[in-house]
C-alpha positions as a printed NumPy array, in Angstrom:
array([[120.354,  59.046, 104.023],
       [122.729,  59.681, 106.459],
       [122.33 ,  58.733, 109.98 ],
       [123.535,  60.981, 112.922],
       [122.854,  58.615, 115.622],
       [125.8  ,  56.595, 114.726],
       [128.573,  59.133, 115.365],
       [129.629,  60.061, 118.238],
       [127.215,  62.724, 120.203],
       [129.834,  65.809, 119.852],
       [130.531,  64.61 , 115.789],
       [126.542,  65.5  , 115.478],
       [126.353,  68.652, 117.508],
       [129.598,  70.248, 115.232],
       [127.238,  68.583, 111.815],
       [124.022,  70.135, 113.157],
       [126.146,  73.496, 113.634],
       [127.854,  73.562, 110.177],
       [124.511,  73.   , 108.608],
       [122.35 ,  75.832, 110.425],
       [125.053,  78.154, 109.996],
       [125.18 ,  77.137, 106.223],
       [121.228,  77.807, 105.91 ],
       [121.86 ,  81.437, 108.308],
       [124.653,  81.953, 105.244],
       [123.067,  81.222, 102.64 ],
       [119.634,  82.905, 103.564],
       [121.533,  86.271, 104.23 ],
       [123.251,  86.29 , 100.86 ],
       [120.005,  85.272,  99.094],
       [118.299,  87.84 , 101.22 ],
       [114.122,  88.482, 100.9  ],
       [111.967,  86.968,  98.065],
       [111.304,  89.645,  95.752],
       [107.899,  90.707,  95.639],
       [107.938,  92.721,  92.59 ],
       [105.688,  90.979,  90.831],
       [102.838,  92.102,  93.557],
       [103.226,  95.44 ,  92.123],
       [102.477,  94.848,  88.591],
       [100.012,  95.896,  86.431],
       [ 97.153,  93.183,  85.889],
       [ 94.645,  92.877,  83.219],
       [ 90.845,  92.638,  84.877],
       [ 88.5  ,  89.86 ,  84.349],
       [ 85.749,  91.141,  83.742],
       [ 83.114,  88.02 ,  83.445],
       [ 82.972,  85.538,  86.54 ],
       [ 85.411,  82.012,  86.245],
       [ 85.583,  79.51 ,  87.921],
       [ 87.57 ,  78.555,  90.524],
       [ 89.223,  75.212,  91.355],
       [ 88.341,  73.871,  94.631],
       [ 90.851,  72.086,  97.307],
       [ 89.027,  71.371, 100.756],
       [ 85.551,  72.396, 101.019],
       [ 84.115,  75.88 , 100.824],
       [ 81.585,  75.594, 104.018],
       [ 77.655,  75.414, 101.946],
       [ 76.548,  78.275, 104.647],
       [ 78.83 ,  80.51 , 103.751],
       [ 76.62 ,  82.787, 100.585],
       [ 77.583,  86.114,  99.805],
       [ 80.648,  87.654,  97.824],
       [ 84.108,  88.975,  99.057],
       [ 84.815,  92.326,  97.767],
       [ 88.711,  93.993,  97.397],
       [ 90.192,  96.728,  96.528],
       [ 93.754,  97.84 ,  95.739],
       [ 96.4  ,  99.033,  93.151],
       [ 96.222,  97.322,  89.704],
       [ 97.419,  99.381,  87.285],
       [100.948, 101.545,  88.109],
       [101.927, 103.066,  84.244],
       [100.176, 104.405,  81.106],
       [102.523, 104.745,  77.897],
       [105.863, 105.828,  78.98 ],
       [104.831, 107.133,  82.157],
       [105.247, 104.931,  85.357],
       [103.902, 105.712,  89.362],
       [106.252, 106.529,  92.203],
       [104.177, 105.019,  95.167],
       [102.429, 101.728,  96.071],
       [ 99.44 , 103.987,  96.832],
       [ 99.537, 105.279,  93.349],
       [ 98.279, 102.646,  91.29 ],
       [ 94.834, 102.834,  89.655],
       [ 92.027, 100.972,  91.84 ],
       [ 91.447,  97.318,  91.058],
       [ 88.288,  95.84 ,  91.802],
       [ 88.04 ,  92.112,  92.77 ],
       [ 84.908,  89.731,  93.727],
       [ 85.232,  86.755,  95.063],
       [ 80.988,  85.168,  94.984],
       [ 81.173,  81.861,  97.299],
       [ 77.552,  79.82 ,  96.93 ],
       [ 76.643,  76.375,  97.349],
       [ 80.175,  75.675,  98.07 ],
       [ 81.779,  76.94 ,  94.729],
       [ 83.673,  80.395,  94.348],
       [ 83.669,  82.452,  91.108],
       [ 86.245,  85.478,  90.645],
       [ 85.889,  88.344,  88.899],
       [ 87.66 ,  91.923,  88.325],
       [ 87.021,  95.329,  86.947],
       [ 89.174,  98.485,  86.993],
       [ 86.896, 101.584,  88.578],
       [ 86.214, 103.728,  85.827],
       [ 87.201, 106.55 ,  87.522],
       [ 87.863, 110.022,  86.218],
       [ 91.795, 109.616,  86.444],
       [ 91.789, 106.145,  84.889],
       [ 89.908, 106.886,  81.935],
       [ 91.599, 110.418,  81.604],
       [ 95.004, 108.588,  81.869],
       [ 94.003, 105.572,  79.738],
       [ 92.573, 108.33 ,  76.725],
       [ 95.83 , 110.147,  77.117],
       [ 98.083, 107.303,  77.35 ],
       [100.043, 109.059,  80.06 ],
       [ 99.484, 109.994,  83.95 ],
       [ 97.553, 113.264,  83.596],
       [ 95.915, 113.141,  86.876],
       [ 98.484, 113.37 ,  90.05 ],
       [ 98.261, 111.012,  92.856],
       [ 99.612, 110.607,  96.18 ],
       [103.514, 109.894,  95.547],
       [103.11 , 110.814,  91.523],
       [102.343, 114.38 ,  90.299],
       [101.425, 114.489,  86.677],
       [103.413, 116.43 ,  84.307],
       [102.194, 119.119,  81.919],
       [100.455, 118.454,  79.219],
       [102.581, 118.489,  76.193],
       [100.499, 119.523,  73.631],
       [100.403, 123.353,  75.988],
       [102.331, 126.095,  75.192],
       [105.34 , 126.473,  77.438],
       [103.61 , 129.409,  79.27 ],
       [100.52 , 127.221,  79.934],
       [102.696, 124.535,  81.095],
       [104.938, 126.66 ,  83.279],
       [101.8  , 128.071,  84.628],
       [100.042, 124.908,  85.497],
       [102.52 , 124.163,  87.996],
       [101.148, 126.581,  90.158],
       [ 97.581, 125.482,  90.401],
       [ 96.467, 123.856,  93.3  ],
       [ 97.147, 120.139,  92.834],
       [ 92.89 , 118.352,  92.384],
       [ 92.176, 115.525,  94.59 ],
       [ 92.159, 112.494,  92.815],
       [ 89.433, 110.158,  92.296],
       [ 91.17 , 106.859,  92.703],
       [ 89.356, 105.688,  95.04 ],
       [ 91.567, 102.43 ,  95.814],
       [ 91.715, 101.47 ,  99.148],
       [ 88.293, 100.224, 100.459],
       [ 84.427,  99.36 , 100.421],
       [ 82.456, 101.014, 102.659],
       [ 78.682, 101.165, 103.166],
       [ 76.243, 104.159, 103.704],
       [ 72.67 , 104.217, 103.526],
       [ 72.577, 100.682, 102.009],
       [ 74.957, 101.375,  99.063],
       [ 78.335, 100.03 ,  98.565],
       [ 81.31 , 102.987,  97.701],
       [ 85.021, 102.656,  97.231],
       [ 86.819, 104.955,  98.655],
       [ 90.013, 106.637,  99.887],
       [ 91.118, 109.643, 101.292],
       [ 89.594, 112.411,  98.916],
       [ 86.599, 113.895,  98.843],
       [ 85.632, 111.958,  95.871],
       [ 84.008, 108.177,  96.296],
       [ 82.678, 105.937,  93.489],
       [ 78.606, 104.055,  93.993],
       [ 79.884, 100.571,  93.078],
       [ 77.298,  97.682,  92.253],
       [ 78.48 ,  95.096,  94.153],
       [ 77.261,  91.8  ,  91.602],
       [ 78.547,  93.451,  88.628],
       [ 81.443,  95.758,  89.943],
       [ 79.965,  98.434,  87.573],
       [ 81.097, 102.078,  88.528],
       [ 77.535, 103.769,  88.731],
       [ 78.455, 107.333,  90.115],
       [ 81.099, 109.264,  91.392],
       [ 80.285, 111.317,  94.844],
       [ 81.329, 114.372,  95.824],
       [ 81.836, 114.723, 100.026],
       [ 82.217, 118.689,  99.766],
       [ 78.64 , 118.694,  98.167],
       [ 77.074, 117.45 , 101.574],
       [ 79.187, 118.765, 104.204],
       [ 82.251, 121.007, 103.931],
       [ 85.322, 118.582, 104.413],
       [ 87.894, 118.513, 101.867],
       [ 88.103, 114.586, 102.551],
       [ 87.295, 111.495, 103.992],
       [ 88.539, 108.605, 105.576],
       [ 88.15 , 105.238, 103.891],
       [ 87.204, 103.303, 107.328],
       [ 84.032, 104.822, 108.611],
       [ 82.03 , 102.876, 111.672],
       [ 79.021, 101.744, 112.063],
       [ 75.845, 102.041, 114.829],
       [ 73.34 ,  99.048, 114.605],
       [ 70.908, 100.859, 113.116],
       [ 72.998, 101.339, 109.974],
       [ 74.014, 105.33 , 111.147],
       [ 77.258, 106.068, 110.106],
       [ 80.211, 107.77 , 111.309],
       [ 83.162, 109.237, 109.119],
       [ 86.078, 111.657, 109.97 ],
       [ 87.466, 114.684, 107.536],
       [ 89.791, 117.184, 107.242],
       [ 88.841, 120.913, 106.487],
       [ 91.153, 123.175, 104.769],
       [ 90.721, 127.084, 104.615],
       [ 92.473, 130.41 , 104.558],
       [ 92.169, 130.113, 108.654],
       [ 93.993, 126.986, 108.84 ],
       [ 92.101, 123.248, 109.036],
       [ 90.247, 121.759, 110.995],
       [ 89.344, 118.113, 111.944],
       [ 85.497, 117.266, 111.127],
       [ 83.832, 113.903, 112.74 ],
       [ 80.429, 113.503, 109.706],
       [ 77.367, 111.571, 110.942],
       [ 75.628, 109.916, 108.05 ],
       [ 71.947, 108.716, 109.072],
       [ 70.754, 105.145, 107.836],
       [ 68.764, 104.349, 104.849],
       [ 65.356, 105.853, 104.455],
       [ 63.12 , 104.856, 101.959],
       [ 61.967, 108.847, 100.957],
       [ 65.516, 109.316, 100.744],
       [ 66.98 , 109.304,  96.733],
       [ 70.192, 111.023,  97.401],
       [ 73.932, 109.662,  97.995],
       [ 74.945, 111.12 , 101.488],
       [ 71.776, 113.761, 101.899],
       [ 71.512, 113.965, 105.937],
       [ 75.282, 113.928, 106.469],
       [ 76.09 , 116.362, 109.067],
       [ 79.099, 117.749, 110.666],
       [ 79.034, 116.727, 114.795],
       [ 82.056, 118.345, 115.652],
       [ 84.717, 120.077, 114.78 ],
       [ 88.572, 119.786, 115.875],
       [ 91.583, 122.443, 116.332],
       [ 94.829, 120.984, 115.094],
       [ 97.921, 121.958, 117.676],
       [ 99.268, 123.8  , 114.93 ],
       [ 96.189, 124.686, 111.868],
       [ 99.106, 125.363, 109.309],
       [100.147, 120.972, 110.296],
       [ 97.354, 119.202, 110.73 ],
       [ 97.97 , 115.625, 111.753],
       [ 97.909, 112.994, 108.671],
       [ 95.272, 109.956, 109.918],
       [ 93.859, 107.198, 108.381],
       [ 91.266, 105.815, 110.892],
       [ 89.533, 106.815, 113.558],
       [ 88.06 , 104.867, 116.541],
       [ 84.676, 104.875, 117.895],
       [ 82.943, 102.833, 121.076],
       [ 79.034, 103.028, 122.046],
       [ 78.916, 106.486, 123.162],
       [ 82.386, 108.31 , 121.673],
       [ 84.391, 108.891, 118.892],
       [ 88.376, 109.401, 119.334],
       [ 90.488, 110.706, 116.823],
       [ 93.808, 110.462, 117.329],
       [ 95.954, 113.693, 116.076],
       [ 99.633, 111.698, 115.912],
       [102.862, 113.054, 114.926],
       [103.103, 112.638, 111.268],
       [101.884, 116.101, 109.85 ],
       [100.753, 117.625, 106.693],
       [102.619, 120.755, 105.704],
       [ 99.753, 122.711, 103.987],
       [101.937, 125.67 , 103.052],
       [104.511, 123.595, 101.399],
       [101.62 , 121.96 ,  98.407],
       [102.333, 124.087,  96.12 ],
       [106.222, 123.838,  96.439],
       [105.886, 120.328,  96.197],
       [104.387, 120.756,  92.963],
       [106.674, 123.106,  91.393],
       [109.184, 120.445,  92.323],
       [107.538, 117.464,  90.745],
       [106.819, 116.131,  94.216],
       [103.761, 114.43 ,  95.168],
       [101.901, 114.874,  98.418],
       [103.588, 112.325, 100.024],
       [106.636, 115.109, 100.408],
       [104.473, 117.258, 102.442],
       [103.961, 114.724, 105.417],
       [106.866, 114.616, 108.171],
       [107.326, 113.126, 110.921],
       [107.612, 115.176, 114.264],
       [108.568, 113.242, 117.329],
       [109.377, 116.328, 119.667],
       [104.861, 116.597, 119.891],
       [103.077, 114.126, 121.791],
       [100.219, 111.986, 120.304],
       [ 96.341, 113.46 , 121.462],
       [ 93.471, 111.388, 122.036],
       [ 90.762, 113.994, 121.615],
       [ 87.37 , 112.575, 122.467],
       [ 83.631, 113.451, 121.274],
       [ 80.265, 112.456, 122.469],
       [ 79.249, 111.529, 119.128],
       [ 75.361, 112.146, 120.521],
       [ 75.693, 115.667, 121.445],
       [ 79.055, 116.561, 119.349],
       [ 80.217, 118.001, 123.205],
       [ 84.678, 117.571, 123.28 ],
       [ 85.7  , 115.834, 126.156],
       [ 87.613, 118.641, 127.879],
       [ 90.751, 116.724, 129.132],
       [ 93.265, 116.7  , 126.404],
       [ 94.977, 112.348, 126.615],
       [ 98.519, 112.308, 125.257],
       [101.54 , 109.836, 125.267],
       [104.569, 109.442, 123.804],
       [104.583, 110.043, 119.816],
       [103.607, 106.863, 117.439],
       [101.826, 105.841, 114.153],
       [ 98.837, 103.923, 113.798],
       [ 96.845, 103.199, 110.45 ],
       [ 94.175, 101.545, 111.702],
       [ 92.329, 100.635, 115.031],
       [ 91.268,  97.08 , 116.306],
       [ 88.259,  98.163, 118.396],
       [ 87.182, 100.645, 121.137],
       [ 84.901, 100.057, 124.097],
       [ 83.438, 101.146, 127.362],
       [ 84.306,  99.632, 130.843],
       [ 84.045, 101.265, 134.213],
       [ 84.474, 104.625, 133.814],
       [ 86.988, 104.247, 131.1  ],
       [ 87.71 , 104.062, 127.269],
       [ 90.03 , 101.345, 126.336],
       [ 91.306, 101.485, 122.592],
       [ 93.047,  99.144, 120.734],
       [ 95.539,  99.865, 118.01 ],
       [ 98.037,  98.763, 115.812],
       [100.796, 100.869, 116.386],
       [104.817, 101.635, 115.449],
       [107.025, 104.384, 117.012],
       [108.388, 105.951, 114.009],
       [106.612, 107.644, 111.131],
       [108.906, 106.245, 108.101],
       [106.613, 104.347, 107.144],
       [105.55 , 106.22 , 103.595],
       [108.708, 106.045, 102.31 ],
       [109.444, 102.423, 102.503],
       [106.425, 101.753, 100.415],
       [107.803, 103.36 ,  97.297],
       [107.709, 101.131,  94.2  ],
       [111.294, 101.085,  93.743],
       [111.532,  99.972,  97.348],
       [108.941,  97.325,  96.811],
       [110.397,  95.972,  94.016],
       [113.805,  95.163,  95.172],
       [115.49 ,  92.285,  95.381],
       [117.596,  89.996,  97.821],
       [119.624,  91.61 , 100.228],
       [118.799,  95.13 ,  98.589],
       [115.219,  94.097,  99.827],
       [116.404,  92.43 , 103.219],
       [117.915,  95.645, 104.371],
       [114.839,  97.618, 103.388],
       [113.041,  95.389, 105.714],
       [115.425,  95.935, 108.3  ],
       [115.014,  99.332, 108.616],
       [111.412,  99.099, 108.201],
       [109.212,  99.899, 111.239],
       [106.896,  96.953, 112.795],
       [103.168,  97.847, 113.91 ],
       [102.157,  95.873, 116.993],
       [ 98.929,  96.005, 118.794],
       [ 98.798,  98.236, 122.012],
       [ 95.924,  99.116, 124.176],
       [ 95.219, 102.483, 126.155],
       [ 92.639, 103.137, 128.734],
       [ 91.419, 106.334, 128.935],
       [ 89.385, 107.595, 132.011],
       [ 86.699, 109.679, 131.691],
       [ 86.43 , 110.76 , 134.808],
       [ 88.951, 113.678, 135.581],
       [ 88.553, 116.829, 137.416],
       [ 89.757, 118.828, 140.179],
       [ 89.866, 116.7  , 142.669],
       [ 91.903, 114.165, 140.554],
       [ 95.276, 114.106, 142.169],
       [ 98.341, 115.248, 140.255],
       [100.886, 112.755, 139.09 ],
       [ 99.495, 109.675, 140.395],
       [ 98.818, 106.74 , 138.992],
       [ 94.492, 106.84 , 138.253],
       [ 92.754, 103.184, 138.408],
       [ 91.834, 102.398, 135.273],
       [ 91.204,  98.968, 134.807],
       [ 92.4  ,  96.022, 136.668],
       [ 92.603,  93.274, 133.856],
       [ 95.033,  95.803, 131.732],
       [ 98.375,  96.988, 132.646],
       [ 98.071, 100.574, 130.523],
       [ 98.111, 103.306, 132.799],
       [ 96.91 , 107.285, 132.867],
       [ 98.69 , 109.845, 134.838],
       [ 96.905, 113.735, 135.36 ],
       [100.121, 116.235, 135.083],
       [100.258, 119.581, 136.215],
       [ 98.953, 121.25 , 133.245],
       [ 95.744, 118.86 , 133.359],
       [ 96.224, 116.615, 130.936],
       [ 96.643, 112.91 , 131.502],
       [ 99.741, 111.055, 130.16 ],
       [ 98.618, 107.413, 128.945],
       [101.145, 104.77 , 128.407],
       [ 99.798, 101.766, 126.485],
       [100.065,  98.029, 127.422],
       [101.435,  95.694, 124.998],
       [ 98.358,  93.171, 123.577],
       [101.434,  90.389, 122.604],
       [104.184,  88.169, 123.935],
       [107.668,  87.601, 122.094],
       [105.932,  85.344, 119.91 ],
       [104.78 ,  87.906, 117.91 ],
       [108.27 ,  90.007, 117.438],
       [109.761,  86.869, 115.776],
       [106.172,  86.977, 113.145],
       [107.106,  90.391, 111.999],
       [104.511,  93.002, 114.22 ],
       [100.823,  92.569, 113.057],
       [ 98.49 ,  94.706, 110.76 ],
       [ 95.37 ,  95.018, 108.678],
       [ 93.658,  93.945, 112.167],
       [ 90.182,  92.905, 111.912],
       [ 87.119,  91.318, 114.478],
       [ 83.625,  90.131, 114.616],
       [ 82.71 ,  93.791, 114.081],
       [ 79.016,  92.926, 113.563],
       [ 78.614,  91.65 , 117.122],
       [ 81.658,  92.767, 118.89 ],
       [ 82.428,  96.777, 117.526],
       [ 82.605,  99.2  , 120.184],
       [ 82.453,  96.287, 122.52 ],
       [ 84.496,  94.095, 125.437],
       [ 85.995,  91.408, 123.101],
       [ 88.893,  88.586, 122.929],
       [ 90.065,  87.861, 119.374],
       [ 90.966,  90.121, 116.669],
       [ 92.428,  88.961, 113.221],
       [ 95.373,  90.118, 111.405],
       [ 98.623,  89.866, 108.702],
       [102.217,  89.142, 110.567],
       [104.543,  90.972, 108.275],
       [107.845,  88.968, 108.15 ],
       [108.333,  90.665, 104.984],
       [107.402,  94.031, 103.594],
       [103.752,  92.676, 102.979],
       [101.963,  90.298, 104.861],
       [103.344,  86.769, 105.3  ],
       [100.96 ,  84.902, 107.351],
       [ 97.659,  85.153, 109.171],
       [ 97.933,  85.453, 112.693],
       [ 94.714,  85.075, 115.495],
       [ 95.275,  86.817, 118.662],
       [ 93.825,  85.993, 122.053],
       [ 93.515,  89.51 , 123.611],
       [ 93.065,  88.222, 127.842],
       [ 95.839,  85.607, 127.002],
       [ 98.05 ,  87.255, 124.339],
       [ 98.188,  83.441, 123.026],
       [ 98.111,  83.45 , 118.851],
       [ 97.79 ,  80.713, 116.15 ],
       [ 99.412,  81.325, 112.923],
       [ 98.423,  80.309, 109.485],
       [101.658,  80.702, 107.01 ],
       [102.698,  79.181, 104.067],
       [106.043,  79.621, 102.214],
       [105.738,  81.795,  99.095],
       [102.493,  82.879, 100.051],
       [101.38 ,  86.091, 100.905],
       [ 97.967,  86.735, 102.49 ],
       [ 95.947,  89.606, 102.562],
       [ 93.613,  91.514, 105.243],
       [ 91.408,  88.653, 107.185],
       [ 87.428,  88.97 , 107.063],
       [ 85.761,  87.419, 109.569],
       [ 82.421,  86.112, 108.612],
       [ 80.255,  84.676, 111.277],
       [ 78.731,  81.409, 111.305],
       [ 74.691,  82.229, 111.402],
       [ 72.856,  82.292, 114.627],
       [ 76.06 ,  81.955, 116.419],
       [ 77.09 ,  81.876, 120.222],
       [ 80.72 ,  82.167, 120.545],
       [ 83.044,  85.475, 119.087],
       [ 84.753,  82.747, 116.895],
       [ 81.87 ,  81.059, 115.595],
       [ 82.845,  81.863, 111.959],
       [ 85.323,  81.416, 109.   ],
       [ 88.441,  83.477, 107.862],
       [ 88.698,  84.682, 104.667],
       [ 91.347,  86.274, 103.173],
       [ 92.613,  86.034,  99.051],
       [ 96.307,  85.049,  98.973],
       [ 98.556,  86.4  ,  96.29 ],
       [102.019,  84.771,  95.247],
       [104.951,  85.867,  92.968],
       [105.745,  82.924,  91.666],
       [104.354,  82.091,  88.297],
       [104.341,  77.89 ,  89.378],
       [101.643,  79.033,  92.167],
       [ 98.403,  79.556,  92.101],
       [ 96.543,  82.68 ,  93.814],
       [ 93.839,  81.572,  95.921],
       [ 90.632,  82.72 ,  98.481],
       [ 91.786,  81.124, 101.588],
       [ 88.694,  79.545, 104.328],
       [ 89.97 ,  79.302, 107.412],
       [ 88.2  ,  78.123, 110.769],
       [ 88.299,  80.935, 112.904],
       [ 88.138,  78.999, 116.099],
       [ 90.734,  76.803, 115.443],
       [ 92.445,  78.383, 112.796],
       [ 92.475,  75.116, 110.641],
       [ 92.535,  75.337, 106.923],
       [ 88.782,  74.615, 105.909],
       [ 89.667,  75.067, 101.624],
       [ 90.925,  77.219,  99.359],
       [ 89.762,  78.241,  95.757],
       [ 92.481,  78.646,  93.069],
       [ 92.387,  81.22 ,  90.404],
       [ 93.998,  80.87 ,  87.199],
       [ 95.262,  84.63 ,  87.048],
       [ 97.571,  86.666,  89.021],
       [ 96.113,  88.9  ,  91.574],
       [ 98.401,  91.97 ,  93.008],
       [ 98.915,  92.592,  96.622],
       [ 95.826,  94.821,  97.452],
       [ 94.554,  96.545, 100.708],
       [ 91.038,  96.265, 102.451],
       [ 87.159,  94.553, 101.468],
       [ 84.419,  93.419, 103.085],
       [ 81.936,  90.66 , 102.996],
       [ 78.461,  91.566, 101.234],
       [ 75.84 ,  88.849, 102.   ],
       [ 73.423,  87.445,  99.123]])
């Protein structure tokens, strides 16, 4: 062991140099750890197995963690484009008594047992289109090309909840009933049957009572339009799927030809806001795409010469707020929470400026390796979490090009321009500390007691690498975070779960499962104290899980 304190103090400054430039050096040329093996297929367990437990799994906590995401990216020869692609994989994670089973099933959806019969990809997804079948003649097969591509039924990127049944979902029209102790596929639902949207979003919100609210896009001969669905709450006369969904109001696009491409929505007690952002959906260009042996994803671009529009809806009388909201053009996937103060809507999102985004998330992209990977990540875009304050209050005696008090605990500001609509510029919900983490996403809260209401934590993944690389709390008055990270690891979405009868917002556990490429680790359902953000336990599984997207807690 060598001891510095014996040389002379400018002998141990150059050593202390040499070495941290060695480790800069050496960490550029080895570049990013691959990450490939996140984005492999995985076979499913389909019986419960144990789990080995380090730490203690809290004895309160009883109920099961559900996930969904990609687990399945070829069939035969044929192989998937996009990250988005990959055939939903459905994961359970039961916690009782302070012991965690896991278990796994692939949703036996129309495209994965159409694919898996065929041994090829015969239905097309969002970065794939499916070739023509074969076995056609070559007039069939030339004429196939110009059908309208189907929407897929891969529904791979959430669980969501209406009327008292669990669905996965994603941005179709299609959805799958899921039981949630078995992971059984029990019936595939059709959104266009109830109300006419030609899709869904899978991140609806929730009312207290269990009502539900759910955005959609509407394509016709006219153009589209964007559709906010109510769905009421359970009834106990009530045998259909989403019977009582209604349509509260519809939306013009800027353009009907480009509708905006969303995947969330945000709603607070009394309004829902959709934001219509800059990353468009070329409707005329589908069936070139196809003819080209594109998939959808090569319809969607990215204009940053039209502002972003907050349109908002008084989701009890379907009435648009008149005053069109803009600011300058961004991304955001999903929202951290919307509420009312004084006059005022303040929304919270995770946001980035450019809409690239798509692109990086390619397979071939997410399955490079060392510097080939590092400069991928350079040029990626970060999210990070912004809030904008919205007043409601604007008419004609609002003066022009002034600064309008909004609220005096938040720096965003609105403006009312000439034209009468009000130019918002966001305030920044994070210090430097969170640059150097990689920009923050998959946000989450204490949405049972704290949705659509004033609040001071929200959850979330810092992404120092193309996925998330650690778990990072955020204090939302103080912009103060603790981070959970772990080298080699790579943790997925947070769920909060609340401690029972509890007091404080962070009265509660973390839980989030936390996938690893490397075959000497083990994948494992992290418990973290949300309060102090202390490692509570962790269950081990003895298979690989790959990097997946959202899931929610379902109680016993």
């Amino acid at each position: 062991m060598e001891v510095l304190r014996a040389a002379p103090a400018g002998a141990v400054l150059k050593r202390v140099l040499i070495r941290s430039w060695r480790k800069e050096f050496f960490l550029s040329t080895r570049g990013l750890e691959s990450i490939a093996p996140l984005f492999s297929t995985t076979e499913e367990t389909p019986q419960p197995i144990p789990t080995k437990i380090l730490g203690d799994i809290p004895k309160w906590i009883k109920g099961s963690l559900l996930r969904n995401g990609p687990g399945m990216f070829e069939f035969g020869n044929d192989k998937y484009n996009h990250w988005f692609d990959g055939m939903a994989l459905l994961h359970k994670f039961k916690i009782e008594d302070g012991t965690v089973t896991y278990m796994s099933k692939f949703l036996e959806s129309d495209s994965y047992l159409s694919n898996k019969a065929n041994n090829r990809i015969v239905a097309s997804e969002f970065g794939t289109v499916a070739m023509p079948d074969p076995c056609k003649s070559l007039y069939e097969r030339f004429m196939s090309r110009f059908e309208t591509p189907k929407s897929t039924d891969n529904a791979s990127v959430n669980y969501v909840l209406f009327k008292g049944d669990y669905y996965v979902s994603t941005e179709t029209n299609f959805m799958h009933k899921i039981d949630p102790d078995t992971l059984a596929s029990l019936q595939k639902v059709d959104w266009s049957k109830f109300v006419a949207v030609n899709g869904a979003t899978a991140h609806p919100h929730y009312d207290p009572d269990g009502t539900a609210y759910n955005m959609g896009n509407s394509y016709g001969k006219h153009g589209s339009s964007y559709n906010i669905i109510r769905i009421p709450p359970q009834r106990s006369d009530d045998d259909e799927t989403l019977e009582g969904a209604q349509i509260v109001c519809s939306i013009d696009p800027v353009d009907k030809r480009k509708p905006s491409y969303y995947h969330s929505f945000a709603m607070s007690e009394n309004y829902v806001v959709f934001i219509e952002q800059s990353v468009k959906i070329d409707l005329l260009k589908i069936i070139a795409a196809k003819l080209r042996g594109k998939g959808f994803s090569e319809v969607m671009t990215w204009t940053p010469e039209q502002n972003t529009i907050f349109h908002i809806v008084n989701k009890h009388t379907g009435k648009l707020h008149p005053v069109k909201y803009q600011s300058k053009p961004f991304v955001s996937f999903h929202q951290i929470n919307a509420f009312e103060d004084q006059g005022a809507i303040v929304i919270d999102l995770c946001c980035q400026d450019d809409g690239g985004a798509f692109k990086a998330l390619d397979l071939q992209n997410m399955r490079k390796e060392g510097n080939d990977l590092q400069k991928l990540y350079d040029m990626s875009n970060r999210n990070y979490p912004r809030r904008f304050v919205l007043p409601l209050v604007i008419d004609t005696n609002t003066p022009f090009e002034k600064y309008l008090k909004t609220l005096p605990y938040s720096s965003a500001a609105a403006v009312k321009m000439a034209d009468g609509t009000v130019w918002c510029s966001y305030e920044s919900l994070h210090d430097d500390s969170l640059v150097k983490m990689g920009g923050l996403e998959f946000p989450h809260i204490n949405y049972s007691k704290y949705n659509a209401k004033k609040y001071d934590f929200f959850y979330g993944c810092g992404f120092g690498h193309l996925v998330g690389d650690s778990l990072i709390k955020m204090d939302v008055p103080t912009k103060a975070m603790k981070v959970w990270k772990e080298e080699g690891c790579y943790p997925s979405e947070p769920v909060f779960v609340p401690l029972p009868d509890s007091t404080a917002e962070d009265d509660g556990v973390i839980l989030s499962v936390v996938v690893t490429p490397n075959e000497n680790k083990n994948t494992f359902l992290l418990v973290l104290d949300a309060k102090t953000f202390a490692e509570i336990g962790r269950a081990e599984v003895p298979v690989q899980i790959p990097y997946g997207f959202h899931g929610v807690f379902h109680s016993n």
